[in-house]
Amino acid sequence: MATGMIHHFEINVSNLQRSIAFWGWLLKELGYKSFQEWESGKSWKLGETYLVFVQTDVKFIEPGYHRRRTGLNHIAFHGRSREQVNQLTERLMSKNVPILYKDKHPYAGGEHHYAVFFEDPDRIKVEIVAPINNSYA
């Protein structure tokens, strides 16, 4: 493992089961494997990096998350290809997950940035980005 690489992210969520249902299929599509599970949390791992989702304590649920406040704005993942971004977009829509910036999709990040933007159940913005040199499939 390389010094300075991300070891893990831990995200507090308002409803663990809802977040597991949302993130489980998506992370599997990106190559992550189920890693750890306990009463109040679950994680998935890819290589040496893992993502952890933990149920927020009731006393900390309000006022809730908003990406425009100080803190995490969004999480971006590398996608394999434009084809994968397109397939994930279709799956998200079939799960009634709204696509952000739909009027500019898939170029909401600019003319050379092919990606899908959406939000998880707690409205954390997520982005899947196709490689720049990948031709349209």
Coordinates of N, CA, C and O in Angstrom, one line a residue:
M1 N 0.8 -1.2 0.0 CA 0.0 0.0 0.0 C 0.9 1.2 0.0 O 1.9 1.3 0.6
A2 N 0.4 2.3 -0.7 CA 1.2 3.5 -0.8 C 0.8 4.5 0.3 O -0.3 4.7 0.6
T3 N 1.9 5.1 0.9 CA 1.7 6.1 1.9 C 0.8 7.2 1.3 O 1.1 7.7 0.2
G4 N -0.1 7.7 2.0 CA -1.0 8.8 1.5 C -2.2 8.4 0.8 O -3.1 9.2 0.7
M5 N -2.4 7.1 0.4 CA -3.6 6.7 -0.2 C -4.7 6.6 0.8 O -4.4 6.4 2.0
I6 N -5.9 6.8 0.4 CA -7.1 6.7 1.3 C -7.2 5.3 1.9 O -7.2 4.3 1.1
H7 N -7.3 5.2 3.2 CA -7.4 3.9 3.9 C -8.9 3.5 3.9 O -9.3 2.5 3.5
H8 N -9.8 4.4 4.5 CA -11.2 4.2 4.5 C -11.9 5.5 4.7 O -11.4 6.5 5.2
F9 N -13.2 5.5 4.4 CA -14.2 6.6 4.7 C -15.2 5.9 5.6 O -15.6 4.8 5.3
E10 N -15.7 6.7 6.6 CA -16.8 6.2 7.4 C -17.9 7.3 7.3 O -17.6 8.5 7.6
I11 N -19.0 6.8 6.9 CA -20.2 7.8 6.7 C -21.3 7.4 7.7 O -21.8 6.2 7.7
N12 N -21.7 8.4 8.5 CA -22.9 8.2 9.3 C -24.1 8.3 8.5 O -24.2 9.3 7.7
V13 N -25.1 7.4 8.6 CA -26.3 7.5 7.8 C -27.5 7.5 8.7 O -27.5 7.0 9.8
S14 N -28.6 8.0 8.2 CA -29.9 8.2 9.0 C -30.6 6.9 9.1 O -31.4 6.7 10.0
N15 N -30.5 6.0 8.1 CA -31.2 4.7 8.1 C -30.3 3.7 7.5 O -30.1 3.6 6.3
L16 N -29.6 2.9 8.4 CA -28.6 1.9 7.9 C -29.2 0.9 6.9 O -28.5 0.7 5.8
Q17 N -30.3 0.4 7.1 CA -30.9 -0.6 6.1 C -31.1 0.0 4.8 O -30.8 -0.6 3.7
R18 N -31.6 1.2 4.7 CA -31.9 1.9 3.5 C -30.6 2.2 2.8 O -30.4 2.0 1.5
S19 N -29.5 2.6 3.5 CA -28.2 2.9 2.9 C -27.6 1.6 2.4 O -26.9 1.6 1.4
I20 N -27.7 0.5 3.2 CA -27.1 -0.8 2.7 C -27.8 -1.2 1.4 O -27.1 -1.6 0.5
A21 N -29.1 -1.1 1.3 CA -29.8 -1.4 0.0 C -29.3 -0.5 -1.1 O -29.1 -1.0 -2.2
F22 N -29.1 0.8 -0.8 CA -28.7 1.7 -1.9 C -27.2 1.4 -2.3 O -26.9 1.3 -3.5
W23 N -26.3 1.4 -1.3 CA -24.9 1.3 -1.6 C -24.4 -0.1 -2.0 O -23.5 -0.2 -2.7
G24 N -25.1 -1.1 -1.5 CA -24.7 -2.5 -1.7 C -24.6 -2.8 -3.2 O -23.5 -3.3 -3.6
W25 N -25.6 -2.6 -4.0 CA -25.6 -2.9 -5.4 C -24.6 -2.1 -6.1 O -23.9 -2.5 -7.0
L26 N -24.5 -0.8 -5.8 CA -23.7 0.2 -6.5 C -22.2 -0.2 -6.3 O -21.4 -0.3 -7.2
L27 N -21.8 -0.4 -5.0 CA -20.4 -0.7 -4.7 C -20.0 -2.1 -5.4 O -18.9 -2.2 -5.9
K28 N -20.9 -3.0 -5.4 CA -20.6 -4.3 -6.1 C -20.4 -4.1 -7.6 O -19.4 -4.6 -8.2
E29 N -21.2 -3.2 -8.2 CA -21.0 -2.8 -9.6 C -19.6 -2.2 -9.9 O -19.0 -2.3 -10.9
L30 N -19.1 -1.5 -8.8 CA -17.8 -0.9 -9.0 C -16.6 -1.8 -8.5 O -15.5 -1.3 -8.5
G31 N -16.9 -3.0 -8.2 CA -15.9 -4.0 -7.9 C -15.6 -4.2 -6.4 O -14.7 -4.9 -6.0
Y32 N -16.4 -3.5 -5.5 CA -16.2 -3.7 -4.1 C -16.8 -5.0 -3.6 O -17.7 -5.5 -4.2
K33 N -16.2 -5.5 -2.5 CA -16.7 -6.8 -1.9 C -17.2 -6.4 -0.5 O -16.6 -5.6 0.2
S34 N -18.2 -7.1 0.0 CA -18.6 -7.0 1.3 C -17.4 -7.3 2.2 O -16.7 -8.2 2.0
F35 N -17.2 -6.5 3.3 CA -16.0 -6.6 4.1 C -16.4 -6.9 5.6 O -16.0 -7.9 6.1
Q36 N -17.1 -6.0 6.2 CA -17.4 -6.1 7.6 C -18.9 -5.8 7.8 O -19.5 -5.0 7.1
E37 N -19.5 -6.5 8.8 CA -20.9 -6.2 9.2 C -21.1 -6.4 10.7 O -20.6 -7.3 11.2
W38 N -21.8 -5.5 11.3 CA -22.1 -5.5 12.7 C -23.5 -4.9 12.9 O -24.0 -4.3 11.9
E39 N -24.0 -4.9 14.1 CA -25.4 -4.4 14.3 C -25.6 -3.0 13.8 O -26.7 -2.7 13.2
S40 N -24.7 -2.1 13.9 CA -24.9 -0.7 13.6 C -24.0 -0.3 12.4 O -23.9 0.9 12.2
G41 N -23.5 -1.2 11.6 CA -22.7 -0.8 10.5 C -22.4 -1.9 9.5 O -22.6 -3.1 9.7
K42 N -21.9 -1.5 8.3 CA -21.5 -2.4 7.3 C -20.4 -1.7 6.4 O -20.4 -0.5 6.3
S43 N -19.5 -2.5 5.9 CA -18.5 -1.9 5.0 C -18.2 -2.8 3.8 O -18.6 -4.0 3.8
W44 N -17.7 -2.1 2.8 CA -17.3 -2.8 1.5 C -15.9 -2.4 1.2 O -15.5 -1.2 1.5
K45 N -15.1 -3.3 0.6 CA -13.7 -3.0 0.4 C -13.3 -3.3 -1.1 O -13.8 -4.2 -1.7
L46 N -12.4 -2.5 -1.6 CA -11.8 -2.6 -2.9 C -10.3 -2.4 -2.8 O -9.9 -1.2 -2.4
G47 N -9.5 -3.3 -3.0 CA -8.1 -3.2 -2.8 C -7.8 -2.9 -1.3 O -8.3 -3.7 -0.5
E48 N -7.1 -1.9 -1.0 CA -6.8 -1.5 0.3 C -7.7 -0.5 0.9 O -7.5 0.0 2.0
T49 N -8.7 -0.1 0.1 CA -9.6 1.0 0.6 C -11.0 0.4 0.9 O -11.4 -0.4 0.2
Y50 N -11.6 0.9 2.0 CA -12.9 0.5 2.2 C -13.8 1.6 2.6 O -13.3 2.7 3.1
L51 N -15.1 1.4 2.4 CA -16.1 2.4 2.8 C -17.0 1.8 3.9 O -17.4 0.7 3.8
V52 N -17.2 2.6 5.0 CA -18.0 2.1 6.1 C -19.2 3.0 6.3 O -19.2 4.2 6.2
F53 N -20.4 2.4 6.5 CA -21.6 3.1 6.7 C -22.1 2.7 8.1 O -22.3 1.5 8.4
V54 N -22.4 3.7 9.0 CA -22.7 3.5 10.4 C -24.0 4.2 10.7 O -24.2 5.4 10.2
Q55 N -24.9 3.6 11.4 CA -26.2 4.2 11.8 C -25.9 5.4 12.7 O -25.2 5.2 13.7
T56 N -26.4 6.5 12.4 CA -26.2 7.7 13.2 C -27.0 7.5 14.5 O -28.2 7.1 14.5
D57 N -26.4 7.9 15.7 CA -27.1 7.9 16.9 C -28.3 8.9 16.8 O -28.2 10.0 16.2
V58 N -29.4 8.5 17.4 CA -30.7 9.3 17.4 C -30.4 10.7 17.8 O -30.9 11.7 17.1
K59 N -29.6 11.0 18.8 CA -29.4 12.3 19.3 C -28.7 13.2 18.3 O -28.6 14.4 18.4
F60 N -28.1 12.6 17.2 CA -27.4 13.4 16.2 C -28.0 13.4 14.8 O -27.5 14.0 13.9
I61 N -29.2 12.8 14.7 CA -29.9 12.8 13.4 C -30.3 14.2 12.9 O -30.1 14.5 11.7
E62 N -30.8 15.0 13.8 CA -31.2 16.4 13.3 C -30.0 17.3 13.4 O -29.2 17.2 14.3
P63 N -29.8 18.2 12.5 CA -30.7 18.7 11.5 C -30.6 17.9 10.2 O -31.2 18.2 9.2
G64 N -29.8 16.9 10.1 CA -29.6 16.1 8.9 C -28.4 16.6 8.1 O -27.9 17.7 8.3
Y65 N -28.1 15.9 7.1 CA -27.0 16.2 6.2 C -27.4 17.1 5.1 O -28.5 17.0 4.6
H66 N -26.5 18.0 4.7 CA -26.7 18.7 3.4 C -25.3 19.0 2.9 O -24.4 19.5 3.6
R67 N -25.1 18.6 1.6 CA -23.7 18.7 1.0 C -23.2 20.2 0.9 O -22.1 20.4 0.7
R68 N -24.1 21.1 1.0 CA -23.7 22.5 0.9 C -23.2 23.1 2.2 O -22.7 24.2 2.2
R69 N -23.4 22.4 3.3 CA -22.8 22.8 4.6 C -21.4 22.5 4.6 O -20.9 21.7 3.8
T70 N -20.7 23.0 5.6 CA -19.3 22.6 5.8 C -19.2 21.1 6.0 O -20.0 20.5 6.7
G71 N -18.2 20.5 5.3 CA -18.0 19.0 5.4 C -18.0 18.5 4.0 O -17.8 19.1 3.0
L72 N -18.3 17.2 3.9 CA -18.2 16.5 2.6 C -19.2 17.0 1.6 O -20.4 17.2 1.9
N73 N -18.7 17.3 0.4 CA -19.6 17.7 -0.7 C -20.1 16.6 -1.5 O -21.3 16.4 -1.7
H74 N -19.2 15.7 -2.0 CA -19.6 14.5 -2.7 C -18.4 13.5 -2.8 O -17.3 13.8 -2.4
I75 N -18.8 12.3 -3.2 CA -17.8 11.2 -3.4 C -17.8 10.9 -4.9 O -18.9 10.7 -5.5
A76 N -16.6 10.8 -5.5 CA -16.5 10.5 -6.9 C -15.7 9.2 -7.0 O -14.7 9.0 -6.4
F77 N -16.3 8.3 -7.8 CA -15.6 7.0 -8.1 C -15.2 6.9 -9.6 O -15.9 7.4 -10.4
H78 N -14.1 6.3 -9.8 CA -13.7 6.0 -11.2 C -14.6 4.9 -11.8 O -14.9 3.9 -11.1
G79 N -15.1 5.1 -12.9 CA -15.9 4.1 -13.6 C -15.0 3.4 -14.6 O -13.9 3.9 -15.0
R80 N -15.4 2.2 -15.1 CA -14.5 1.5 -16.1 C -14.6 2.1 -17.5 O -13.6 2.1 -18.2
S81 N -15.8 2.6 -17.8 CA -16.0 3.1 -19.2 C -17.2 3.9 -19.3 O -18.0 4.0 -18.3
R82 N -17.4 4.6 -20.4 CA -18.7 5.3 -20.6 C -19.9 4.3 -20.6 O -20.9 4.7 -20.2
E83 N -19.6 3.2 -21.2 CA -20.7 2.2 -21.2 C -21.1 1.8 -19.8 O -22.3 1.7 -19.5
Q84 N -20.2 1.7 -18.8 CA -20.6 1.4 -17.4 C -21.4 2.6 -16.9 O -22.4 2.4 -16.2
V85 N -20.9 3.8 -17.1 CA -21.6 5.0 -16.7 C -23.1 5.0 -17.2 O -24.0 5.2 -16.5
N86 N -23.2 4.7 -18.5 CA -24.6 4.6 -19.1 C -25.4 3.5 -18.4 O -26.6 3.7 -18.1
Q87 N -24.8 2.3 -18.2 CA -25.6 1.2 -17.5 C -26.0 1.6 -16.1 O -27.1 1.3 -15.7
L88 N -25.0 2.2 -15.4 CA -25.4 2.6 -14.0 C -26.5 3.7 -14.0 O -27.3 3.7 -13.1
T89 N -26.4 4.6 -15.0 CA -27.5 5.6 -15.1 C -28.8 4.9 -15.3 O -29.8 5.3 -14.6
E90 N -28.9 3.9 -16.1 CA -30.2 3.2 -16.4 C -30.6 2.5 -15.1 O -31.8 2.5 -14.8
R91 N -29.7 1.8 -14.4 CA -30.1 1.1 -13.2 C -30.5 2.1 -12.1 O -31.5 1.8 -11.4
L92 N -29.9 3.3 -12.0 CA -30.3 4.3 -11.0 C -31.7 4.7 -11.3 O -32.5 4.8 -10.4
M93 N -32.0 5.0 -12.6 CA -33.3 5.5 -13.0 C -34.3 4.4 -12.7 O -35.4 4.7 -12.3
S94 N -34.0 3.1 -13.0 CA -34.9 2.0 -12.7 C -35.2 1.9 -11.2 O -36.3 1.4 -10.8
K95 N -34.3 2.4 -10.4 CA -34.5 2.4 -8.9 C -35.1 3.7 -8.4 O -35.1 3.9 -7.2
N96 N -35.5 4.5 -9.4 CA -36.1 5.8 -9.1 C -35.2 6.8 -8.3 O -35.6 7.6 -7.5
V97 N -33.9 6.6 -8.6 CA -32.9 7.5 -8.0 C -32.7 8.7 -9.0 O -32.4 8.5 -10.2
P98 N -33.1 9.9 -8.6 CA -33.0 11.0 -9.5 C -31.5 11.3 -10.0 O -30.6 11.3 -9.2
I99 N -31.4 11.5 -11.3 CA -30.1 11.9 -11.8 C -30.0 13.4 -11.7 O -30.9 14.2 -12.1
L100 N -28.9 13.9 -11.1 CA -28.6 15.3 -10.9 C -28.2 15.9 -12.2 O -27.5 15.3 -13.0
Y101 N -28.5 17.2 -12.4 CA -28.0 17.9 -13.6 C -28.4 17.2 -14.9 O -27.7 17.1 -15.9
K102 N -29.6 16.6 -14.9 CA -30.1 15.8 -16.0 C -30.1 16.6 -17.3 O -29.8 16.0 -18.4
D103 N -30.3 17.9 -17.3 CA -30.3 18.7 -18.5 C -28.9 18.7 -19.2 O -28.7 19.0 -20.4
K104 N -27.8 18.4 -18.4 CA -26.4 18.4 -18.9 C -25.8 17.0 -18.9 O -24.7 16.9 -19.4
H105 N -26.6 16.0 -18.5 CA -26.0 14.7 -18.4 C -25.7 14.1 -19.8 O -26.5 14.3 -20.7
P106 N -24.6 13.4 -20.0 CA -23.6 13.0 -19.0 C -22.4 14.0 -19.0 O -21.3 13.6 -18.5
Y107 N -22.6 15.2 -19.4 CA -21.4 16.2 -19.5 C -21.6 17.3 -18.5 O -21.1 18.4 -18.7
A108 N -22.2 17.0 -17.3 CA -22.4 18.0 -16.3 C -21.1 18.6 -15.8 O -21.1 19.7 -15.3
G109 N -20.1 17.8 -15.8 CA -18.8 18.2 -15.3 C -17.9 18.9 -16.4 O -16.8 19.3 -16.1
G110 N -18.5 19.1 -17.6 CA -17.8 19.7 -18.7 C -17.7 18.8 -19.9 O -18.1 17.6 -19.8
E111 N -17.4 19.4 -21.0 CA -17.5 18.6 -22.3 C -16.6 17.4 -22.4 O -16.8 16.5 -23.2
H112 N -15.5 17.4 -21.6 CA -14.6 16.2 -21.6 C -14.7 15.4 -20.3 O -13.8 14.6 -20.0
H113 N -15.8 15.6 -19.6 CA -16.0 14.9 -18.3 C -17.3 14.1 -18.4 O -18.4 14.7 -18.3
Y114 N -17.2 12.8 -18.6 CA -18.4 11.9 -18.8 C -18.7 11.2 -17.5 O -17.9 10.4 -17.0
A115 N -19.8 11.6 -16.9 CA -20.1 11.1 -15.6 C -21.6 11.1 -15.3 O -22.4 11.8 -16.0
V116 N -22.0 10.4 -14.3 CA -23.4 10.5 -13.8 C -23.3 11.0 -12.3 O -22.4 10.6 -11.6
F117 N -24.2 11.9 -12.0 CA -24.3 12.5 -10.7 C -25.6 12.1 -10.1 O -26.6 12.3 -10.8
F118 N -25.6 11.7 -8.8 CA -26.9 11.4 -8.1 C -26.7 11.5 -6.6 O -25.6 11.8 -6.2
E119 N -27.7 11.3 -5.9 CA -27.6 11.4 -4.4 C -28.0 10.0 -3.8 O -28.9 9.3 -4.3
D120 N -27.4 9.7 -2.6 CA -27.8 8.6 -1.8 C -29.0 8.9 -1.0 O -29.5 10.0 -1.1
P121 N -29.5 8.0 -0.2 CA -30.7 8.2 0.6 C -30.6 9.4 1.5 O -31.6 10.0 1.9
D122 N -29.4 9.8 2.0 CA -29.2 10.9 2.9 C -28.8 12.2 2.1 O -28.5 13.2 2.7
R123 N -28.9 12.1 0.8 CA -28.6 13.2 -0.1 C -27.2 13.5 -0.3 O -26.8 14.6 -0.6
I124 N -26.3 12.5 0.0 CA -24.9 12.7 -0.2 C -24.7 12.5 -1.8 O -25.1 11.5 -2.3
K125 N -24.1 13.5 -2.4 CA -23.9 13.5 -3.8 C -22.8 12.5 -4.2 O -21.8 12.4 -3.5
V126 N -23.1 11.6 -5.2 CA -22.2 10.6 -5.7 C -22.0 10.8 -7.1 O -22.9 11.2 -7.9
E127 N -20.8 10.6 -7.6 CA -20.4 10.7 -9.0 C -19.6 9.5 -9.5 O -18.8 9.0 -8.8
I128 N -20.0 9.0 -10.6 CA -19.2 7.9 -11.3 C -18.7 8.5 -12.6 O -19.4 9.0 -13.4
V129 N -17.4 8.5 -12.7 CA -16.7 9.2 -13.8 C -16.0 8.2 -14.8 O -15.3 7.3 -14.3
A130 N -16.3 8.3 -16.1 CA -15.7 7.4 -17.1 C -14.3 7.9 -17.3 O -14.0 9.1 -17.2
P131 N -13.4 7.0 -17.7 CA -12.0 7.5 -18.1 C -12.1 8.5 -19.2 O -12.9 8.3 -20.1
I132 N -11.2 9.4 -19.3 CA -11.2 10.5 -20.3 C -10.9 9.9 -21.7 O -11.6 10.3 -22.6
N133 N -10.0 9.0 -21.8 CA -9.6 8.5 -23.1 C -10.5 7.4 -23.6 O -10.2 6.7 -24.6
N134 N -11.6 7.1 -22.9 CA -12.5 6.0 -23.3 C -13.5 6.5 -24.4 O -14.2 7.4 -24.2
S135 N -13.5 5.7 -25.5 CA -14.5 6.1 -26.5 C -15.9 5.7 -26.1 O -16.1 4.8 -25.3
Y136 N -16.8 6.3 -26.8 CA -18.2 6.0 -26.5 C -18.5 4.6 -26.9 O -18.2 4.2 -28.0
A137 N -19.1 3.8 -26.0 CA -19.4 2.4 -26.3 C -20.9 2.3 -26.8 O -21.7 3.0 -26.5

